[in-house]
Amino acid sequence: MSFEFIPTRVFYEPGVLDYPLGKTLVERFRRMGVTVTPTASHNRITGIPGNTPAAAYREAKRTLVIGVRRSEMFQSCKPSAHYQLPLVTSCPGMCEYCYLATTLGKKPYVRVYVNLEEILGVASRLIQERLPEITQFEGAATSDPVPVERYTGALKQAIEFFGREPNGRFRFVTKYTDVDSLLDAQHEGHTRFRFSLNCEEIVDKFEHGTPSPEERIIASGKILEADYPLGFIIAPIFRFEGWQEAYRRLMERSAEELAKRAPSGWSSEQLTLEFISHRFTSKAKTNILGVFPNSSLPMEEEMRKFKYGQFGYGKYIYRPEEMKEMKEFFHAQAKCYFPLAHVEYFI
Ligand code: SF4
């Protein structure tokens, strides 16, 4: 199945017309028959319809905003990277547990920037400031950057920029599979391409508008064949009837595809694995139920352990004995299917 993102409406800051990419995008969407409207600021968009939280969310996910990023600074991105690389915000997917639904507000519209050279210029300065250390940038802190890549080419440009930077590294994560345009990028091993995976039972129920696990696994094989450093994030992990077998199958199928596609000399030593168990905050639960009133996400507080978070609000995680069982299970799966992989964490 193809997940071509075609926005219903596009807003643009007039300043984007000063950049070749901005001009091309505005003309392209007009030619496609999409409603294209100027807006004063890419931060305050009025004109996205929707009277209920659910309708506003859906309409926002079909809205693309094209802007110019003026700030000379990037947000920090501890502990996974030093900085966020701001290329895209949000994504057209509608995963019920997406944390961006909490952080991006009620209308998480998709936003892209057209001044890529300037953005990468800031990255270059930040790399210089930390020499001789290596500086890591995360490209998916507030987005899934792949669905809009067909329009902007921003990821490819960033990947090739980091390919030329001996002291810069790039990483991002995606659930999307439209990766062919990135296969010939000159990455020089400086970009780690991570795929977010889950078992079919979970993707079908909760990750609306995203490719199937099988499609993601096939895309990860292509990325490995193109010699990128690769990683899998299995998240969020749920306990349900048959969860062990479902996740075991996912790991087995991933290992089978990678074995087929791996370049000669590749070993699972070069693979990173991240495991994140499902957790929720009271605020996220309220938001999720506003947008997905019939959600079947397991969010019963009494079934979980309450844990205070570092930012003052607490979250509901699985109980300690359940966590222990899950952690042991995933470490054992990693050992079995990717014996040398680097398990970054299980949380
Ligand atoms: S694909 Fe990622 S960014 Fe997009 S809705 Fe799902 S979780 Fe959120």
Tab-separated table of C-alpha atoms and ligand atoms in Angstrom:
chain	number	residue	atom	x	y	z
A	1	MET	CA	0.000	0.000	0.000
A	2	SER	CA	1.326	3.460	-0.801
A	3	PHE	CA	1.082	6.220	1.802
A	4	GLU	CA	1.381	9.216	-0.435
A	5	PHE	CA	0.643	12.318	1.638
A	6	ILE	CA	-1.494	14.710	-0.381
A	7	PRO	CA	-2.544	17.629	1.807
A	8	THR	CA	-6.101	18.950	1.625
A	9	ARG	CA	-4.868	22.497	2.169
A	10	VAL	CA	-1.525	24.273	2.196
A	11	PHE	CA	-0.543	27.490	3.966
A	12	TYR	CA	2.677	29.330	3.222
A	13	GLU	CA	4.526	32.297	4.636
A	14	PRO	CA	5.080	34.823	1.806
A	15	GLY	CA	8.812	34.775	2.661
A	16	VAL	CA	9.113	31.195	1.353
A	17	LEU	CA	8.805	32.568	-2.183
A	18	ASP	CA	12.329	33.994	-1.777
A	19	TYR	CA	13.669	30.441	-1.754
A	20	PRO	CA	13.673	28.123	-4.803
A	21	LEU	CA	12.160	25.252	-2.769
A	22	GLY	CA	9.382	27.522	-1.465
A	23	LYS	CA	8.474	28.668	-4.986
A	24	THR	CA	8.524	25.105	-6.315
A	25	LEU	CA	6.319	23.806	-3.513
A	26	VAL	CA	3.716	26.555	-3.794
A	27	GLU	CA	3.526	26.101	-7.574
A	28	ARG	CA	3.416	22.329	-7.294
A	29	PHE	CA	0.501	22.280	-4.833
A	30	ARG	CA	-1.398	24.842	-6.916
A	31	ARG	CA	-0.939	22.649	-9.991
A	32	MET	CA	-2.199	19.676	-7.987
A	33	GLY	CA	-5.413	21.599	-7.294
A	34	VAL	CA	-4.763	21.910	-3.554
A	35	THR	CA	-6.027	25.087	-1.844
A	36	VAL	CA	-2.912	27.184	-1.215
A	37	THR	CA	-3.231	30.241	1.060
A	38	PRO	CA	-0.661	32.725	2.418
A	39	THR	CA	-0.362	33.020	6.194
A	40	ALA	CA	1.429	35.633	8.308
A	41	SER	CA	3.261	33.124	10.495
A	42	HIS	CA	3.999	29.407	10.374
A	43	ASN	CA	3.419	29.297	14.143
A	44	ARG	CA	-0.137	30.597	14.225
A	45	ILE	CA	-2.377	29.025	11.654
A	46	THR	CA	-6.026	29.970	11.598
A	47	GLY	CA	-8.304	28.445	9.034
A	48	ILE	CA	-8.013	24.759	9.858
A	49	PRO	CA	-11.618	23.591	10.235
A	50	GLY	CA	-12.968	21.224	12.932
A	51	ASN	CA	-15.472	21.908	15.713
A	52	THR	CA	-14.559	18.939	17.879
A	53	PRO	CA	-11.084	17.822	19.036
A	54	ALA	CA	-11.401	14.759	16.796
A	55	ALA	CA	-12.315	16.780	13.690
A	56	ALA	CA	-9.669	19.462	14.381
A	57	TYR	CA	-6.993	16.779	14.754
A	58	ARG	CA	-7.952	15.018	11.512
A	59	GLU	CA	-8.070	18.256	9.526
A	60	ALA	CA	-4.713	19.366	10.956
A	61	LYS	CA	-3.139	16.090	9.864
A	62	ARG	CA	-4.219	16.934	6.298
A	63	THR	CA	-2.798	20.459	6.461
A	64	LEU	CA	0.684	21.380	5.293
A	65	VAL	CA	2.355	24.631	6.347
A	66	ILE	CA	5.405	25.859	4.476
A	67	GLY	CA	7.607	28.235	6.438
A	68	VAL	CA	11.008	29.835	6.870
A	69	ARG	CA	12.855	28.945	10.063
A	70	ARG	CA	14.402	32.127	11.409
A	71	SER	CA	15.852	31.001	14.729
A	72	GLU	CA	19.633	30.707	14.903
A	73	MET	CA	19.413	28.054	17.621
A	74	PHE	CA	18.229	24.456	17.850
A	75	GLN	CA	16.479	22.810	20.784
A	76	SER	CA	18.585	20.401	22.778
A	77	CYS	CA	17.673	16.734	22.530
A	78	LYS	CA	19.080	14.982	25.582
A	79	PRO	CA	19.879	12.170	26.088
A	80	SER	CA	19.667	10.688	22.581
A	81	ALA	CA	21.425	13.516	20.719
A	82	HIS	CA	22.892	16.957	21.318
A	83	TYR	CA	20.407	18.880	19.196
A	84	GLN	CA	17.167	18.487	17.311
A	85	LEU	CA	17.517	19.157	13.589
A	86	PRO	CA	14.362	21.112	12.714
A	87	LEU	CA	13.301	19.940	9.260
A	88	VAL	CA	9.673	18.903	9.732
A	89	THR	CA	7.027	19.111	12.456
A	90	SER	CA	4.283	16.494	12.942
A	91	CYS	CA	3.288	13.905	10.325
A	92	PRO	CA	0.148	12.779	8.498
A	93	GLY	CA	-0.088	9.532	10.532
A	94	MET	CA	-2.666	9.177	13.284
A	95	CYS	CA	-1.195	6.883	15.887
A	96	GLU	CA	-3.423	6.972	18.940
A	97	TYR	CA	-0.486	7.078	21.340
A	98	CYS	CA	1.639	9.609	19.465
A	99	TYR	CA	3.289	11.828	22.075
A	100	LEU	CA	3.151	14.746	19.631
A	101	ALA	CA	-0.614	14.853	20.150
A	102	THR	CA	0.211	16.169	23.630
A	103	THR	CA	3.151	18.400	22.737
A	104	LEU	CA	1.880	19.964	19.499
A	105	GLY	CA	-1.519	21.043	20.809
A	106	LYS	CA	-4.970	20.470	19.378
A	107	LYS	CA	-4.049	21.048	15.741
A	108	PRO	CA	-0.834	19.166	14.986
A	109	TYR	CA	-0.496	20.370	11.379
A	110	VAL	CA	2.463	19.244	9.287
A	111	ARG	CA	5.117	21.917	8.826
A	112	VAL	CA	8.165	22.031	6.576
A	113	TYR	CA	10.871	24.646	6.160
A	114	VAL	CA	12.315	25.825	2.875
A	115	ASN	CA	15.561	27.477	4.059
A	116	LEU	CA	17.473	24.224	4.388
A	117	GLU	CA	20.864	25.762	3.631
A	118	GLU	CA	20.431	28.199	6.503
A	119	ILE	CA	19.272	25.445	8.860
A	120	LEU	CA	22.243	23.273	7.935
A	121	GLY	CA	24.458	26.348	8.346
A	122	VAL	CA	23.351	26.529	11.991
A	123	ALA	CA	24.129	22.796	12.342
A	124	SER	CA	27.573	23.435	10.910
A	125	ARG	CA	28.231	26.197	13.439
A	126	LEU	CA	27.072	23.983	16.323
A	127	ILE	CA	29.410	21.205	15.135
A	128	GLN	CA	32.325	23.681	15.030
A	129	GLU	CA	31.569	24.846	18.563
A	130	ARG	CA	31.942	21.323	19.965
A	131	LEU	CA	35.098	20.298	18.111
A	132	PRO	CA	36.908	17.971	18.489
A	133	GLU	CA	33.841	16.154	19.887
A	134	ILE	CA	31.274	14.572	17.592
A	135	THR	CA	27.903	16.332	17.603
A	136	GLN	CA	24.706	14.284	17.201
A	137	PHE	CA	21.516	15.644	15.647
A	138	GLU	CA	18.063	14.058	15.857
A	139	GLY	CA	15.783	14.586	12.851
A	140	ALA	CA	12.561	13.121	14.247
A	141	ALA	CA	12.189	14.758	17.663
A	142	THR	CA	8.936	16.472	16.674
A	143	SER	CA	7.964	14.635	13.496
A	144	ASP	CA	8.133	11.663	11.242
A	145	PRO	CA	10.182	13.291	8.478
A	146	VAL	CA	9.702	10.675	5.727
A	147	PRO	CA	6.107	11.353	4.465
A	148	VAL	CA	7.003	14.876	3.238
A	149	GLU	CA	10.383	13.887	1.820
A	150	ARG	CA	8.844	13.393	-1.644
A	151	TYR	CA	8.116	17.133	-1.671
A	152	THR	CA	11.100	18.737	0.061
A	153	GLY	CA	14.065	16.362	-0.343
A	154	ALA	CA	15.161	17.779	3.038
A	155	LEU	CA	16.224	14.466	4.561
A	156	LYS	CA	18.416	13.629	1.601
A	157	GLN	CA	20.023	17.032	1.746
A	158	ALA	CA	20.623	16.663	5.499
A	159	ILE	CA	21.977	13.115	5.106
A	160	GLU	CA	24.459	14.294	2.467
A	161	PHE	CA	25.413	17.317	4.576
A	162	PHE	CA	26.289	14.996	7.478
A	163	GLY	CA	28.054	12.695	5.026
A	164	ARG	CA	30.467	15.581	4.383
A	165	GLU	CA	30.824	16.452	8.086
A	166	PRO	CA	33.534	14.404	9.786
A	167	ASN	CA	32.301	15.532	13.232
A	168	GLY	CA	28.536	15.554	12.698
A	169	ARG	CA	26.141	12.620	13.028
A	170	PHE	CA	22.471	12.390	12.187
A	171	ARG	CA	19.727	10.054	13.293
A	172	PHE	CA	15.987	9.867	12.857
A	173	VAL	CA	13.186	7.386	13.167
A	174	THR	CA	10.262	6.606	10.901
A	175	LYS	CA	7.258	4.377	10.483
A	176	TYR	CA	7.107	5.185	6.760
A	177	THR	CA	8.537	3.248	3.864
A	178	ASP	CA	8.875	5.675	0.988
A	179	VAL	CA	12.651	5.522	1.229
A	180	ASP	CA	13.789	4.892	-2.360
A	181	SER	CA	14.942	8.484	-2.912
A	182	LEU	CA	17.320	8.105	0.047
A	183	LEU	CA	19.020	4.907	-1.062
A	184	ASP	CA	21.677	6.590	-3.194
A	185	ALA	CA	22.396	9.446	-0.754
A	186	GLN	CA	26.089	9.913	0.074
A	187	HIS	CA	25.644	9.164	3.769
A	188	GLU	CA	29.195	7.909	4.514
A	189	GLY	CA	27.798	5.973	7.476
A	190	HIS	CA	27.082	9.209	9.367
A	191	THR	CA	23.280	8.788	9.498
A	192	ARG	CA	21.553	6.142	11.582
A	193	PHE	CA	18.230	5.234	10.022
A	194	ARG	CA	15.836	3.802	12.596
A	195	PHE	CA	12.477	2.169	11.985
A	196	SER	CA	9.732	2.158	14.565
A	197	LEU	CA	8.177	-1.305	14.620
A	198	ASN	CA	5.327	-2.971	16.376
A	199	CYS	CA	3.435	-6.193	15.872
A	200	GLU	CA	0.523	-6.356	13.463
A	201	GLU	CA	-2.059	-6.653	16.234
A	202	ILE	CA	-0.988	-3.222	17.554
A	203	VAL	CA	-0.326	-1.414	14.262
A	204	ASP	CA	-3.732	-2.430	12.858
A	205	LYS	CA	-5.547	-1.176	15.919
A	206	PHE	CA	-3.709	1.995	16.842
A	207	GLU	CA	-1.360	3.281	14.133
A	208	HIS	CA	-3.862	4.671	11.630
A	209	GLY	CA	-2.533	5.827	8.279
A	210	THR	CA	0.877	4.183	8.595
A	211	PRO	CA	2.490	1.315	6.655
A	212	SER	CA	2.214	-2.257	7.964
A	213	PRO	CA	5.048	-3.849	9.952
A	214	GLU	CA	5.855	-6.026	6.942
A	215	GLU	CA	6.277	-2.957	4.719
A	216	ARG	CA	8.509	-1.317	7.328
A	217	ILE	CA	10.646	-4.439	7.599
A	218	ILE	CA	11.084	-4.550	3.814
A	219	ALA	CA	12.044	-0.853	3.815
A	220	SER	CA	14.566	-1.491	6.588
A	221	GLY	CA	16.131	-4.190	4.415
A	222	LYS	CA	16.553	-1.656	1.589
A	223	ILE	CA	18.184	0.787	3.982
A	224	LEU	CA	20.562	-1.885	5.217
A	225	GLU	CA	21.402	-2.843	1.629
A	226	ALA	CA	22.261	0.831	1.043
A	227	ASP	CA	24.774	0.424	3.873
A	228	TYR	CA	23.221	2.824	6.354
A	229	PRO	CA	23.722	2.198	10.066
A	230	LEU	CA	20.314	0.773	11.029
A	231	GLY	CA	18.232	0.608	14.187
A	232	PHE	CA	14.844	-0.644	15.340
A	233	ILE	CA	12.691	0.939	17.991
A	234	ILE	CA	10.048	-1.479	19.177
A	235	ALA	CA	7.488	0.821	20.751
A	236	PRO	CA	5.178	1.071	22.475
A	237	ILE	CA	5.219	-2.485	23.760
A	238	PHE	CA	1.904	-3.791	25.066
A	239	ARG	CA	0.934	-6.871	27.004
A	240	PHE	CA	-2.065	-8.601	25.494
A	241	GLU	CA	-3.188	-12.170	24.926
A	242	GLY	CA	-0.333	-13.723	22.921
A	243	TRP	CA	2.067	-10.730	23.128
A	244	GLN	CA	5.197	-12.872	23.414
A	245	GLU	CA	4.460	-14.812	20.250
A	246	ALA	CA	3.441	-11.657	18.359
A	247	TYR	CA	6.669	-9.828	19.251
A	248	ARG	CA	8.756	-12.949	18.695
A	249	ARG	CA	7.368	-13.217	15.151
A	250	LEU	CA	8.174	-9.555	14.552
A	251	MET	CA	11.793	-10.034	15.616
A	252	GLU	CA	12.115	-13.267	13.638
A	253	ARG	CA	10.729	-11.706	10.459
A	254	SER	CA	12.993	-8.645	10.837
A	255	ALA	CA	16.045	-10.852	11.280
A	256	GLU	CA	15.088	-12.937	8.234
A	257	GLU	CA	14.733	-9.849	6.003
A	258	LEU	CA	17.979	-8.286	7.220
A	259	ALA	CA	19.852	-11.532	6.646
A	260	LYS	CA	18.645	-11.466	3.023
A	261	ARG	CA	19.612	-7.851	2.434
A	262	ALA	CA	22.757	-7.372	4.499
A	263	PRO	CA	25.834	-6.201	2.584
A	264	SER	CA	28.795	-8.572	2.823
A	265	GLY	CA	30.684	-8.204	6.081
A	266	TRP	CA	27.646	-6.824	7.951
A	267	SER	CA	26.974	-8.210	11.382
A	268	SER	CA	24.215	-7.453	13.880
A	269	GLU	CA	26.900	-5.686	15.914
A	270	GLN	CA	26.079	-2.636	13.803
A	271	LEU	CA	22.370	-2.724	14.666
A	272	THR	CA	20.850	-0.758	17.551
A	273	LEU	CA	17.696	-1.849	19.352
A	274	GLU	CA	15.501	0.292	21.581
A	275	PHE	CA	12.538	-1.117	23.525
A	276	ILE	CA	9.887	1.140	25.052
A	277	SER	CA	6.995	-0.257	27.063
A	278	HIS	CA	3.650	1.528	26.892
A	279	ARG	CA	3.127	4.348	29.371
A	280	PHE	CA	0.724	7.266	29.577
A	281	THR	CA	0.148	10.433	31.574
A	282	SER	CA	-3.257	11.674	32.737
A	283	LYS	CA	-2.958	14.574	30.302
A	284	ALA	CA	-2.204	12.257	27.372
A	285	LYS	CA	-5.144	10.038	28.292
A	286	THR	CA	-7.526	13.022	28.259
A	287	ASN	CA	-6.164	14.210	24.905
A	288	ILE	CA	-6.303	10.756	23.346
A	289	LEU	CA	-9.899	10.221	24.431
A	290	GLY	CA	-10.794	13.642	23.015
A	291	VAL	CA	-9.382	12.761	19.609
A	292	PHE	CA	-10.245	9.049	19.631
A	293	PRO	CA	-13.367	8.790	21.806
A	294	ASN	CA	-13.717	5.063	21.063
A	295	SER	CA	-10.079	4.231	21.642
A	296	SER	CA	-9.423	0.748	22.960
A	297	LEU	CA	-5.948	1.710	24.205
A	298	PRO	CA	-5.367	0.055	27.559
A	299	MET	CA	-5.181	3.065	29.896
A	300	GLU	CA	-6.679	1.836	33.178
A	301	GLU	CA	-4.714	3.578	35.929
A	302	GLU	CA	-5.477	0.828	38.465
A	303	MET	CA	-3.719	-1.726	36.253
A	304	ARG	CA	-0.464	0.258	36.268
A	305	LYS	CA	2.204	1.604	38.540
A	306	PHE	CA	2.363	5.378	38.946
A	307	LYS	CA	5.822	6.790	38.525
A	308	TYR	CA	6.870	10.405	39.007
A	309	GLY	CA	8.568	11.795	35.921
A	310	GLN	CA	11.484	14.178	35.842
A	311	PHE	CA	9.328	17.112	34.714
A	312	GLY	CA	6.990	17.022	37.677
A	313	TYR	CA	4.145	15.040	36.132
A	314	GLY	CA	3.711	11.342	36.672
A	315	LYS	CA	3.132	8.521	34.254
A	316	TYR	CA	1.455	5.153	34.422
A	317	ILE	CA	3.777	2.306	33.502
A	318	TYR	CA	3.400	-1.461	33.688
A	319	ARG	CA	3.794	-3.009	37.150
A	320	PRO	CA	7.317	-3.955	38.276
A	321	GLU	CA	6.822	-7.730	37.871
A	322	GLU	CA	5.351	-7.194	34.385
A	323	MET	CA	8.181	-4.858	33.434
A	324	LYS	CA	10.738	-7.382	34.591
A	325	GLU	CA	9.126	-10.110	32.517
A	326	MET	CA	8.977	-7.879	29.444
A	327	LYS	CA	12.557	-6.718	29.840
A	328	GLU	CA	13.863	-10.273	30.136
A	329	PHE	CA	11.755	-11.360	27.200
A	330	PHE	CA	13.046	-8.619	24.887
A	331	HIS	CA	16.659	-9.077	25.906
A	332	ALA	CA	16.272	-12.800	25.173
A	333	GLN	CA	14.690	-12.071	21.772
A	334	ALA	CA	17.498	-9.690	20.913
A	335	LYS	CA	20.079	-12.337	21.821
A	336	CYS	CA	18.283	-14.953	19.780
A	337	TYR	CA	17.654	-12.985	16.576
A	338	PHE	CA	20.340	-10.282	16.640
A	339	PRO	CA	22.999	-11.784	18.907
A	340	LEU	CA	25.505	-8.938	18.582
A	341	ALA	CA	23.127	-5.982	18.365
A	342	HIS	CA	23.539	-3.092	20.762
A	343	VAL	CA	20.450	-2.933	22.984
A	344	GLU	CA	20.383	0.749	23.897
A	345	TYR	CA	17.709	0.408	26.578
A	346	PHE	CA	14.443	-1.168	27.668
A	347	ILE	CA	12.215	1.261	29.495
B	1	SF4	S1	3.980	8.097	12.682
B	1	SF4	FE1	5.079	8.827	14.503
B	1	SF4	S2	4.890	11.064	14.427
B	1	SF4	FE2	3.334	10.232	13.064
B	1	SF4	S3	1.452	10.019	14.292
B	1	SF4	FE3	2.526	8.067	14.394
B	1	SF4	S4	3.789	8.202	16.224
B	1	SF4	FE4	3.191	10.290	15.704
